[in-house]
Coordinates of C-alpha atoms in Angstrom, one line a residue:
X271 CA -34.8 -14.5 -12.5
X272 CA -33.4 -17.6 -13.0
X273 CA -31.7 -16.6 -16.4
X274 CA -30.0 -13.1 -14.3
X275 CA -28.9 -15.6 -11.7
X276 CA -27.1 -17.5 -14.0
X277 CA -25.7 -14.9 -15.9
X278 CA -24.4 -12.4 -13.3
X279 CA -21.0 -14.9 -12.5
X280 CA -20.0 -14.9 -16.3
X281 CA -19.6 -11.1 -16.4
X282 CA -16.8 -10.8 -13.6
X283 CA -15.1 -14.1 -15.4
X284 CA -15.2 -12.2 -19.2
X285 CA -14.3 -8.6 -17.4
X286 CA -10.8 -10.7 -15.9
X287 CA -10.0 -12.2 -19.2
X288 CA -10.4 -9.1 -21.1
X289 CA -8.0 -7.3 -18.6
X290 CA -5.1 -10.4 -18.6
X291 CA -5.5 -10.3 -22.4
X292 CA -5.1 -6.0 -22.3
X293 CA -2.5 -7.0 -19.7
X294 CA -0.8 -9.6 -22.3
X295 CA -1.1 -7.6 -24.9
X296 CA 0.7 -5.1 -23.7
X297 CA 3.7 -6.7 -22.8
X298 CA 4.0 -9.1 -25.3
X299 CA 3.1 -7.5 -28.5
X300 CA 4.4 -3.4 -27.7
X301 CA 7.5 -4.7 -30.3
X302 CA 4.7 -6.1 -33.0
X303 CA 2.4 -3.1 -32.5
X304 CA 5.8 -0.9 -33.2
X305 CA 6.7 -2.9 -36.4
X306 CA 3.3 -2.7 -37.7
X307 CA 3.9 1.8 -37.3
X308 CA 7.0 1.5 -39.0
X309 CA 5.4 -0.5 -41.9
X310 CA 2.6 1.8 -42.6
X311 CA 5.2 4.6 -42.4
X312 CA 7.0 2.7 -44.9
X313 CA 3.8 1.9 -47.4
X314 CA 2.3 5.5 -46.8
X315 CA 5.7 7.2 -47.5
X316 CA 4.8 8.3 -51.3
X317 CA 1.2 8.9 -51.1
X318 CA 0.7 11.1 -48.1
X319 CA 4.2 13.1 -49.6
X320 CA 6.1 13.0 -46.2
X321 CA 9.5 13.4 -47.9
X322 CA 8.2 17.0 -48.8
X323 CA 6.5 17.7 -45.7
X324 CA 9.5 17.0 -43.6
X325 CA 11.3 19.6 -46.1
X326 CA 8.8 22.0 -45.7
X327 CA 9.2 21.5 -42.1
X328 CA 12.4 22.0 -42.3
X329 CA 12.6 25.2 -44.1
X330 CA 10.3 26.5 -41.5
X331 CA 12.2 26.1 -38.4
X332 CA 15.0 27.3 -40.0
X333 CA 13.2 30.6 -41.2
X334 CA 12.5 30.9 -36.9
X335 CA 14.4 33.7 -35.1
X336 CA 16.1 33.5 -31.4
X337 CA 13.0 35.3 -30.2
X338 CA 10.6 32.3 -30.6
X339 CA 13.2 29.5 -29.0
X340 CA 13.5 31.9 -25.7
X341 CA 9.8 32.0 -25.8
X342 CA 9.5 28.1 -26.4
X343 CA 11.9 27.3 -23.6
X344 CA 10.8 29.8 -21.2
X345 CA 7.4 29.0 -21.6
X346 CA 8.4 24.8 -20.9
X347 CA 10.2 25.8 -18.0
X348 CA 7.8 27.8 -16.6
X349 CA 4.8 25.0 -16.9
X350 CA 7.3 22.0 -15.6
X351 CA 7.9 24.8 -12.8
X352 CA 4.3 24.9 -12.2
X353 CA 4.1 21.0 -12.2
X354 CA 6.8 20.8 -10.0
X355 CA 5.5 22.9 -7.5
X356 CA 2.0 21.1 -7.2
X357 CA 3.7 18.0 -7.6
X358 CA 5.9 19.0 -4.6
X359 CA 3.1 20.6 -2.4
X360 CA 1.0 17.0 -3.0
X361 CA 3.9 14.7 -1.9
X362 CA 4.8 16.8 1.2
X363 CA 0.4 17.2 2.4
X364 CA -0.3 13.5 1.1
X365 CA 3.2 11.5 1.1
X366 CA 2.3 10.3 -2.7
X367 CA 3.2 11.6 -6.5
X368 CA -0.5 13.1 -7.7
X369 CA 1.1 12.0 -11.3
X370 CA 2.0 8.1 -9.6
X371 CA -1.8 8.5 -8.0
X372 CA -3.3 9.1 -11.0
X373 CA -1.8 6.6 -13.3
X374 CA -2.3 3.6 -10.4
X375 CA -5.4 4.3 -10.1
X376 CA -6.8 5.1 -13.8
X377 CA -4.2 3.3 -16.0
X378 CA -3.6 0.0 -13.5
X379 CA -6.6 -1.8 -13.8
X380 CA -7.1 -1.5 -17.6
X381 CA -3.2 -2.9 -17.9
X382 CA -4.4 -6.1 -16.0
X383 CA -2.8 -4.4 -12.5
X384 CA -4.6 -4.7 -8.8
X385 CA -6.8 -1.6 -8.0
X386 CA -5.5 0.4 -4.8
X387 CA -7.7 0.4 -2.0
X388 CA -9.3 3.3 -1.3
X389 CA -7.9 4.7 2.0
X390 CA -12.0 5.7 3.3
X391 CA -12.9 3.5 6.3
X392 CA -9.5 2.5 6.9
X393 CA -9.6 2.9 10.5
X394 CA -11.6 2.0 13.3
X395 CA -12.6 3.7 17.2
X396 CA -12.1 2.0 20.3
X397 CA -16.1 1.3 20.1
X398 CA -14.8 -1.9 18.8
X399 CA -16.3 -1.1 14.4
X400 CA -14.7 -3.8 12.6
X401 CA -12.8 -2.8 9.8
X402 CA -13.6 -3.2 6.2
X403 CA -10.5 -5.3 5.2
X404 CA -8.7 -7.5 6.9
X405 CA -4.8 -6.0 6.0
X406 CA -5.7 -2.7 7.9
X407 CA -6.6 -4.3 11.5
X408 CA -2.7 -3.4 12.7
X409 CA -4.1 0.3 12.1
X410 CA -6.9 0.1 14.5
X411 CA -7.2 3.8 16.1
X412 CA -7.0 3.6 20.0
X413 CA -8.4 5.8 22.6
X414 CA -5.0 7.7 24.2
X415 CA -5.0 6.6 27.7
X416 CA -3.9 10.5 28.5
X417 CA -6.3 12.1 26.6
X418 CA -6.5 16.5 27.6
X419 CA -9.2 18.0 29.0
X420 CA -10.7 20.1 25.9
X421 CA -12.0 22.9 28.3
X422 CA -8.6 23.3 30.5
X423 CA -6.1 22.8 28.4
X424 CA -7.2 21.9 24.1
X425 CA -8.8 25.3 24.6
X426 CA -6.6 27.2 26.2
X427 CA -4.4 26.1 23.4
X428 CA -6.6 27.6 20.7
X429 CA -7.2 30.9 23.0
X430 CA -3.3 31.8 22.9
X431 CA -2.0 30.2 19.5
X432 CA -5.2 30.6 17.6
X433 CA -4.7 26.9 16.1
X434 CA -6.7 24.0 16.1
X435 CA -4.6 21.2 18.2
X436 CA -7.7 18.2 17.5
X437 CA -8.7 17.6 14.1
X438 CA -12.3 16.9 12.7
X439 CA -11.8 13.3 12.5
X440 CA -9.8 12.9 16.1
X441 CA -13.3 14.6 17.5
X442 CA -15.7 12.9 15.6
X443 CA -13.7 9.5 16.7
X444 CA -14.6 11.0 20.6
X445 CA -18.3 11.9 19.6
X446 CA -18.4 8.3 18.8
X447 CA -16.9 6.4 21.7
X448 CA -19.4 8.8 23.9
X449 CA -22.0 8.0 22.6
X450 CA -21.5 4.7 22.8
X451 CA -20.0 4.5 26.2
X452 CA -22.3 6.8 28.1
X453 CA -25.7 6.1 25.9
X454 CA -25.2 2.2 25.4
X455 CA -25.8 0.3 22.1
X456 CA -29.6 1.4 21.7
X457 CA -30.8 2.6 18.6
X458 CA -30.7 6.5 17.4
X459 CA -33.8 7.9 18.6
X460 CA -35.7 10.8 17.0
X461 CA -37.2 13.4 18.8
X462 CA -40.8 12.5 17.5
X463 CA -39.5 9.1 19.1
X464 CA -39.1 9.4 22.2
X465 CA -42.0 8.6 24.4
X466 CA -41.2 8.8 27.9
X467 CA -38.8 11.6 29.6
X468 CA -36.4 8.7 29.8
X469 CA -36.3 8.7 26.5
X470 CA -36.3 12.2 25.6
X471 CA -33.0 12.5 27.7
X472 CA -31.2 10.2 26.1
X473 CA -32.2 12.0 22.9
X474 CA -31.0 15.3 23.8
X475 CA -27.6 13.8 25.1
X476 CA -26.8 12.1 21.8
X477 CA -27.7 15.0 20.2
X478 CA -24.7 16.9 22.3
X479 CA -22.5 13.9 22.2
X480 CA -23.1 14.5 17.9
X481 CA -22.5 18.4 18.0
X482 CA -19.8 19.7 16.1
X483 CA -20.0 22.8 17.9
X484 CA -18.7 23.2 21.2
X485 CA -21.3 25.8 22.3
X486 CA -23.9 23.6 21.4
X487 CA -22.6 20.7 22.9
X488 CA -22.9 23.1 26.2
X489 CA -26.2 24.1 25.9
X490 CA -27.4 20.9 24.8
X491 CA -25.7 19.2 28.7
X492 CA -27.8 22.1 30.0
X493 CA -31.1 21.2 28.6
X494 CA -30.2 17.7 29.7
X495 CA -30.0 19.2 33.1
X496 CA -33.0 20.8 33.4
X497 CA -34.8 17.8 32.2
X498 CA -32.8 15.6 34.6
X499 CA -31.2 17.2 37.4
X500 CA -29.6 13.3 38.0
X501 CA -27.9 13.6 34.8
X502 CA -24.4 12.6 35.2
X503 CA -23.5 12.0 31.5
X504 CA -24.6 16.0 31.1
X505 CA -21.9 16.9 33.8
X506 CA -19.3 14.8 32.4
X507 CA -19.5 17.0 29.3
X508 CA -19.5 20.1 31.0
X509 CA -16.4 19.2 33.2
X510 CA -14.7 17.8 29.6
X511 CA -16.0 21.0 27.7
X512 CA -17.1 23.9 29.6
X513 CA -14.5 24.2 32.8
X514 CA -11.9 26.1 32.2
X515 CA -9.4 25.0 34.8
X516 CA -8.5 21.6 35.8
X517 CA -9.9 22.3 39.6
X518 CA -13.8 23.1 38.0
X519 CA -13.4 20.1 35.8
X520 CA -12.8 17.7 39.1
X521 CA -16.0 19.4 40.6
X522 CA -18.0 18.6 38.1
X523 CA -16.7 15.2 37.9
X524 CA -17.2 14.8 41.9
X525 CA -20.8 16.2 41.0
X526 CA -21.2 13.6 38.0
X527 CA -19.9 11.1 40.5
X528 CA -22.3 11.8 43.1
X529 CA -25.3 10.9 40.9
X530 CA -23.5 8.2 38.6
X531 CA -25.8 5.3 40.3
X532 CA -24.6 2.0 38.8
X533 CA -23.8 2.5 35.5
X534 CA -20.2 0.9 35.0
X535 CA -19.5 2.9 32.1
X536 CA -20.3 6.3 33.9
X537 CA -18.2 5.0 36.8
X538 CA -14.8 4.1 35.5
X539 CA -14.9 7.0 33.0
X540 CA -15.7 9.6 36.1
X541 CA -13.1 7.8 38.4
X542 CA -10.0 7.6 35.8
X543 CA -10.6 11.2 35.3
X544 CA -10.9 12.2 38.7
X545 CA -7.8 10.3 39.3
X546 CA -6.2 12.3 36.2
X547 CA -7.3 15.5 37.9
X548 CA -5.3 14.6 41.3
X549 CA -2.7 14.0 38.8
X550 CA -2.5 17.1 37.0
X551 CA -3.5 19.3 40.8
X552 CA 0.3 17.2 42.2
X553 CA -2.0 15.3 44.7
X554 CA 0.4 12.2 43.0
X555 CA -0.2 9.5 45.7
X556 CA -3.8 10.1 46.1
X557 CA -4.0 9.7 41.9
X558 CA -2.3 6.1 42.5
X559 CA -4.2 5.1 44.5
X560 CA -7.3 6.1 42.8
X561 CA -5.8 4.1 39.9
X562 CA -5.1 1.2 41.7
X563 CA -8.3 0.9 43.3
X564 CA -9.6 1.1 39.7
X565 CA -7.9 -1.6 38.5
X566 CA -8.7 -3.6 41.2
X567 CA -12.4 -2.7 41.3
X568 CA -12.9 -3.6 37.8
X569 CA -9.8 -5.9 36.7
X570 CA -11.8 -7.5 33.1
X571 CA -11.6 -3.4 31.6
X572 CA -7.8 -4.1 30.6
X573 CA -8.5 -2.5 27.0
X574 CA -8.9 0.9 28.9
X575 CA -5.5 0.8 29.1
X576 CA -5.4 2.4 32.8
X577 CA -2.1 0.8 33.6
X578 CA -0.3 3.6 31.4
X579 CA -2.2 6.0 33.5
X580 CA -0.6 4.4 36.1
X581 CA 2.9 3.8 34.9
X582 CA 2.7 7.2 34.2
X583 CA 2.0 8.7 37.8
X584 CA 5.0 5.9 39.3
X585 CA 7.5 7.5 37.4
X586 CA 6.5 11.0 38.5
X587 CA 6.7 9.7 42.3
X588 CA 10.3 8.3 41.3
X589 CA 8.4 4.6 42.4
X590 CA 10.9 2.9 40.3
X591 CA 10.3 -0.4 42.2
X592 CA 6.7 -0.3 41.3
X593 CA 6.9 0.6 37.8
X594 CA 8.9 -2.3 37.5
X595 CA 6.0 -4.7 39.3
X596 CA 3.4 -3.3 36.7
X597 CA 6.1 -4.0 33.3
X598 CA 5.9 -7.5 35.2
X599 CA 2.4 -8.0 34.5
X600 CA 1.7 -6.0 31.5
X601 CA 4.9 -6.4 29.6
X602 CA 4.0 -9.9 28.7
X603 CA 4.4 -11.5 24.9
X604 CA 0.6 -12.2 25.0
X605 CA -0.9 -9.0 26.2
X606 CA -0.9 -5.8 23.0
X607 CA 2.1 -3.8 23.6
X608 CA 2.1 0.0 23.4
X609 CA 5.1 3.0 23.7
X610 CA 4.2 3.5 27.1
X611 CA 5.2 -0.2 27.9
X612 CA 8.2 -0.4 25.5
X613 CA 9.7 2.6 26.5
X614 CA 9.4 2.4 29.9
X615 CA 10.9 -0.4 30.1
X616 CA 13.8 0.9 28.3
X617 CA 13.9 3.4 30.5
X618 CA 14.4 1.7 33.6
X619 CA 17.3 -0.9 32.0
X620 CA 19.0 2.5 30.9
X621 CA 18.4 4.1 34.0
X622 CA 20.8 1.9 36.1
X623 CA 23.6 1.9 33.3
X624 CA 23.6 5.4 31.8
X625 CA 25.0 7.6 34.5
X626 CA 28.6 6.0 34.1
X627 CA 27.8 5.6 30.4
X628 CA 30.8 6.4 28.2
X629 CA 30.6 5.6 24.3
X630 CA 34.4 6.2 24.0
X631 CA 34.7 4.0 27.6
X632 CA 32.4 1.3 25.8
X633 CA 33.8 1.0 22.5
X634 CA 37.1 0.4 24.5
X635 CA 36.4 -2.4 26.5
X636 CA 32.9 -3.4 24.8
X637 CA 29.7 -3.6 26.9
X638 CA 28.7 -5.2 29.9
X639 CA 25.6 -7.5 30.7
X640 CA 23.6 -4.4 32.0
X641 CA 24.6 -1.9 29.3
X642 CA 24.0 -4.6 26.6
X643 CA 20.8 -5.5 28.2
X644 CA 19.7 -1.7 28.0
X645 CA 20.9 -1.3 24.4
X646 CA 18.6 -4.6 23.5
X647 CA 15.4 -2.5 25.6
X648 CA 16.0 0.4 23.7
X649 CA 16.6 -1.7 20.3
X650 CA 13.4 -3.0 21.1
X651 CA 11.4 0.3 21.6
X652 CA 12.5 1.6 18.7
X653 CA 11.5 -1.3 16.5
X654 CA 7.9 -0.7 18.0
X655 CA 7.8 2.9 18.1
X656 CA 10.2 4.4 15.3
X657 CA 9.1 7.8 15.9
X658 CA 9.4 8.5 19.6
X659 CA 13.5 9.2 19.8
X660 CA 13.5 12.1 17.9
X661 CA 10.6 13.7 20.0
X662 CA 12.7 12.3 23.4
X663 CA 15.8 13.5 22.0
X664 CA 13.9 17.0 21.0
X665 CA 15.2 17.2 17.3
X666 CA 11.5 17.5 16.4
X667 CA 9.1 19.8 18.5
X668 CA 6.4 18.4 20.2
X669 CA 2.4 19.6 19.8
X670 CA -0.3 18.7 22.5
X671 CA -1.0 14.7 21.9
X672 CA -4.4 13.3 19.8
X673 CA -7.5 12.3 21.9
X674 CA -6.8 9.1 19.7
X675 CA -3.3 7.3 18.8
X676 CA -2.3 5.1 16.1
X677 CA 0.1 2.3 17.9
X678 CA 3.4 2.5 16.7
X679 CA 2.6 5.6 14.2
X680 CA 3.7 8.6 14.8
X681 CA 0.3 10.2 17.0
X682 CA 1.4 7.7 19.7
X683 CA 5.2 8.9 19.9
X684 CA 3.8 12.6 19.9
X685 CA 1.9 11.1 23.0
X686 CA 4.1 9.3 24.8
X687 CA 6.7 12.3 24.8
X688 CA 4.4 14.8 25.5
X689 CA 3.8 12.9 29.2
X690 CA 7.0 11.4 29.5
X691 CA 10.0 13.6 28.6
X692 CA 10.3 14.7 31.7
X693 CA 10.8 11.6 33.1
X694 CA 14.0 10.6 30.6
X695 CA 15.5 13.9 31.6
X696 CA 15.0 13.1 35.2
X697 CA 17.2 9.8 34.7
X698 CA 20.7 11.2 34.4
X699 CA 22.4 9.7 31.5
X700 CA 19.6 8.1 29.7
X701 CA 18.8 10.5 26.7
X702 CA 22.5 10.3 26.2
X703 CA 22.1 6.5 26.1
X704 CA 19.1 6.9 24.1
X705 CA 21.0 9.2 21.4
X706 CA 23.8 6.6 21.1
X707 CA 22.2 3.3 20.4
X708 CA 18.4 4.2 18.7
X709 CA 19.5 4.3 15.3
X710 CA 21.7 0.6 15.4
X711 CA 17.8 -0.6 15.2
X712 CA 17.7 0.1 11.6
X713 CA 20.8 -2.2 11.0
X714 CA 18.9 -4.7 12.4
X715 CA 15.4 -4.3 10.8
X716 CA 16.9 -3.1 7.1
X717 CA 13.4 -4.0 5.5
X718 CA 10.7 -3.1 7.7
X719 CA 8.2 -3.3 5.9
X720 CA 8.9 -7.0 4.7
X721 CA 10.3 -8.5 8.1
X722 CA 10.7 -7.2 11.6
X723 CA 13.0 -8.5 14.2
X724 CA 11.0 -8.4 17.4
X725 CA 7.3 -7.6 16.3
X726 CA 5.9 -7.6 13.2
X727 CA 7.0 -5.9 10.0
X728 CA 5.9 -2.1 10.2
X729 CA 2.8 -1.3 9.3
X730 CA 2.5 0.7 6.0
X731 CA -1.1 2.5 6.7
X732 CA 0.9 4.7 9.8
X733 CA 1.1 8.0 7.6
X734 CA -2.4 7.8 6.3
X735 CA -4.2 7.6 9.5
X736 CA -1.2 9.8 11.5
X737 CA -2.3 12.8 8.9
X738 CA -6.0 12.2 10.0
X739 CA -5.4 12.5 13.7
X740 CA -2.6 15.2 13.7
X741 CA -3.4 18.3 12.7
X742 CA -1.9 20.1 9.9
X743 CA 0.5 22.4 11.2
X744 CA 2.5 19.9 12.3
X745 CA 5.0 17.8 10.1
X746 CA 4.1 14.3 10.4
X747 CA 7.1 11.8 10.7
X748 CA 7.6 8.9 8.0
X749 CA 9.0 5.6 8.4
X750 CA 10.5 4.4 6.7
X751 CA 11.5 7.9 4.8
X752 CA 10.1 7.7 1.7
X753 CA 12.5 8.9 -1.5
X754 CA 11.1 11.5 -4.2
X755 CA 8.5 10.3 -6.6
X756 CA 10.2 9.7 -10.0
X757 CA 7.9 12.5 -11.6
X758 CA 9.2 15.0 -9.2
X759 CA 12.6 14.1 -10.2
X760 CA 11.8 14.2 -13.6
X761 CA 9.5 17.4 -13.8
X762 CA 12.6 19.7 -11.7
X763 CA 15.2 18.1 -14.1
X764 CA 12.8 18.9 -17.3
X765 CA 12.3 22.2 -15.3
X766 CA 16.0 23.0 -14.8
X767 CA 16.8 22.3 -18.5
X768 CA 14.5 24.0 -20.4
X769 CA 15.5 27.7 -18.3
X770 CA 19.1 26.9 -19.0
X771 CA 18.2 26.5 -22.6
X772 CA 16.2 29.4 -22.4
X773 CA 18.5 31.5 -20.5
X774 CA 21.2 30.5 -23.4
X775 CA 19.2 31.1 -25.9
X776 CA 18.3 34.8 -24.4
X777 CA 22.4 35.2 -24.1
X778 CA 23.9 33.7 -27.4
X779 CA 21.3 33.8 -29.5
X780 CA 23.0 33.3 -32.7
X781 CA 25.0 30.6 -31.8
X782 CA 21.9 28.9 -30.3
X783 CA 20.2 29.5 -33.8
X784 CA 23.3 27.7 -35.4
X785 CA 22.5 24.7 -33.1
X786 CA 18.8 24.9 -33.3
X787 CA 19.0 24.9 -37.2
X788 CA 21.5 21.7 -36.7
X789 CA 19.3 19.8 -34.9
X790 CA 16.5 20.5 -37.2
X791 CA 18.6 19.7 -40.2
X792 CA 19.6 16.2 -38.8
X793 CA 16.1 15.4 -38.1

């Protein structure tokens, strides 16, 4: 054992050298490695009779008719056409060259290079999993604060479009934080586990918190129910899953309520979705209040992110005053800021400038204290939150948000739109405003990913998890836009060429023949 021990830690060390040497090697001795070909071209000239096998190779292509160099070149184009397609169809589903991803990956590490990091496991719930390396915390997956209701409205999206708007990995992200929320940190128990009805209830509900199915999910609350008639978690599924409109889903919450008990969990889920409902039904006061008494019931649950709910339902009341007195206490430099925040409170600095906003008027006689202030709000949003002006300024069409957001990716702008166009529009002047100044951030930030201005350079893991939690139908915005993989480039040039030469081949064949028998004579 001893001997193993001692030997395991040499291994690594030997595996290292042998990969700087490769690495060395490589780009030291390419120039000796060449000389060495030419030498042995040089000593094996006479003996292996090349003189006459380049003759003979000669005569050959010269004996070739028109016919085979339109086949030749047709055939090249068509494969680099081929290639150029897949390579195209790869780059616009997974933002990377397949050619590029298969050369880092296989060809890197034996050239003395860093292996790329598998993109598995790269993100994390808001049941707190710690991810597996420590560059990918700024890509922590968040609950969205405005999460649909699956039965009213996810749903009814599916029963009119006939597309999916939640992907696998949004809803297995949400089986997740159920389970945990609403069945605790206890350990999976097995139905031949459970000992005690108790027991056997909290079985059956992690089995419907688990189910990919919908249906079963349903039928699994049921079974819960007639176990436990006092089964509030059961009823919180059904009003998420099984009601249809947004008035059932409150009764079953009211009904979930009713029986909650103590659980805390239970409780402040229940209430910020009653308090959603109230929302959504225009009973807007009675919805703020509900939130406010939330917060102020439980104030230690800040990671719930209930103030956005909040902020959200002020703005619709035109309670500009009060949105302001939230930004106060949650726009602060050491509290986690999020679009909601950012742009809201861009939105109220443009809101008292932008309806006697003139860009002709301001280039003229520059810009005031409040209209500079404003521009410096909305700089700042946008250096968060890249993606959100083109959803805001609808030059990119908007799907129903995540039930997870990636902050300052692009799930979180499709989110923050979705709920607060309507407010922007409302404010007279401010998209125009907005469509005048967002893109002076990039002048400021020219290098995002190396060095931000405000917050921290942009994430680069944003795409990645975005194409996880959006679904596919919809085009996923990149920032910052990445250009065309060289192979792309190179495989439509390559593509391009060889039909040309084809196609002139096909139309002047003999004077293609003259040039073809050219070339081969100068070889």
């Amino acid at each position: 054992m001893e001997d193993s021990t001692g030997s395991n830690p040499q291994s690594p060390g030997f595996t290292e050298k042998l990969k700087s040497w490769l690495s060395w090697s490589w780009t030291y001795v390419c120039f000796l490695w060449f000389g060495m070909v030419l030498i042995m071209i040089y000593v094996l000239w006479s003996p292996l009779k090349l003189q006459e096998t380049l003759t003979s190779a000669s005569v050959f292509l010269n004996t070739l008719t028109p016919k085979f160099y339109v086949a030749l070149t047709g055939t090249s184009s068509l494969i680099s056409g081929l290639i150029l397609i897949f390579e195209w169809w790869y780059f616009r589903k997974y933002g990377t060259s397949f050619i590029e991803q298969v050369s880092v990956s296989h060809l890197r590490p034996l050239l003395g290079g860093v292996e790329s990091s598998s993109t598995t496991g790269l993100f994390s719930s808001v049941n707190g999993d710690a991810e597996p390396r420590p560059s990918v915390s700024e890509c922590k997956v968040w609950r969205n604060p405005l999460n649909l209701f699956r039965g009213a409205e996810y749903n009814r999206y599916t029963w009119v479009t006939g597309k999916e708007p939640l992907t696998y990995y949004d809803m297995n992200l949400s089986a997740q934080d159920h389970q945990t929320f609403f069945t605790g940190d206890t350990q999976q128990l097995r139905p031949e586990d459970a000992v005690s009805l108790d027991d056997h209830l909290l079985t059956v509900m992690q089995k419907a918190w688990r189910e990919r199915n919908p249906q079963a999910r349903i039928r699994a609350a049921y079974q819960a129910i007639e176990i436990n008639h006092q089964c509030a978690a059961a009823y919180v599924l059904l009003a998420e899953e099984e009601a249809t409109t947004i008035t059932e889903a409150e009764r079953l919450f009211k009904k979930a309520l009713s029986i909650a008990g103590k659980d805390i969990n239970l409780l402040v889920y229940i209430k910020r979705r009653l308090a959603m409902c109230a929302r959504k039904l225009g009973r807007i006061k009675e919805a703020v209040k509900m939130m406010r008494d939330l917060m102020k019931e439980f104030p230690l649950l800040g990671m719930l992110n209930i103030h956005e709910n909040l902020l959200e339902a002020l703005l619709e009341l035109q309670a500009y005053a009060d949105v302001q007195a939230v930004l106060a206490k949650y726009d602060d430099i050491s509290l986690p800021k999020s679009a909601t925040i950012c742009y809201t409170s861009a939105l109220l600095k443009a809101r008292a400038v932008s309806d006697k906003f003139s860009p002709e008027a301001a280039s003229r006689r520059g810009l005031s204290t409040a209209e500079m202030n404003a521009v410096e709000a909305i700089h700042r949003a946008v250096e968060f939150n890249p993606h959100v002006p083109k959803y805001l300024l609808e030059m990119k069409s908007l799907i129903l948000p995540p039930e997870h957001i990636l902050k300052r990716g692009d799930s979180e702008a499709v989110a923050y739109a979705f709920f607060h166009l309507q407010h922007w529009k409302r404010a007279e002047g401010a998209l125009n405003l907005l469509h005048c100044t967002w893109e002076g951030t990039f002048r400021i930030i020219p290098y995002p990913l190396e060095k931000g201005h405000l917050f921290y350079p942009y994430p680069g893991c944003t795409e990645t998890a975005d194409r996880e939690l959006l679904p596919s139908f919809h085009e996923v915005s990149v920032y910052p836009k990445k250009e065309l993989p060289f192979f792309i480039l190179f495989t439509a040039g390559l593509c391009s060429f060889t039909a040309m030469l084809a196609m002139l081949t096909h139309q002047f064949p003999e004077l293609m023949g003259v040039f073809a028998k050219a070339v081969s004579g100068i070889a």
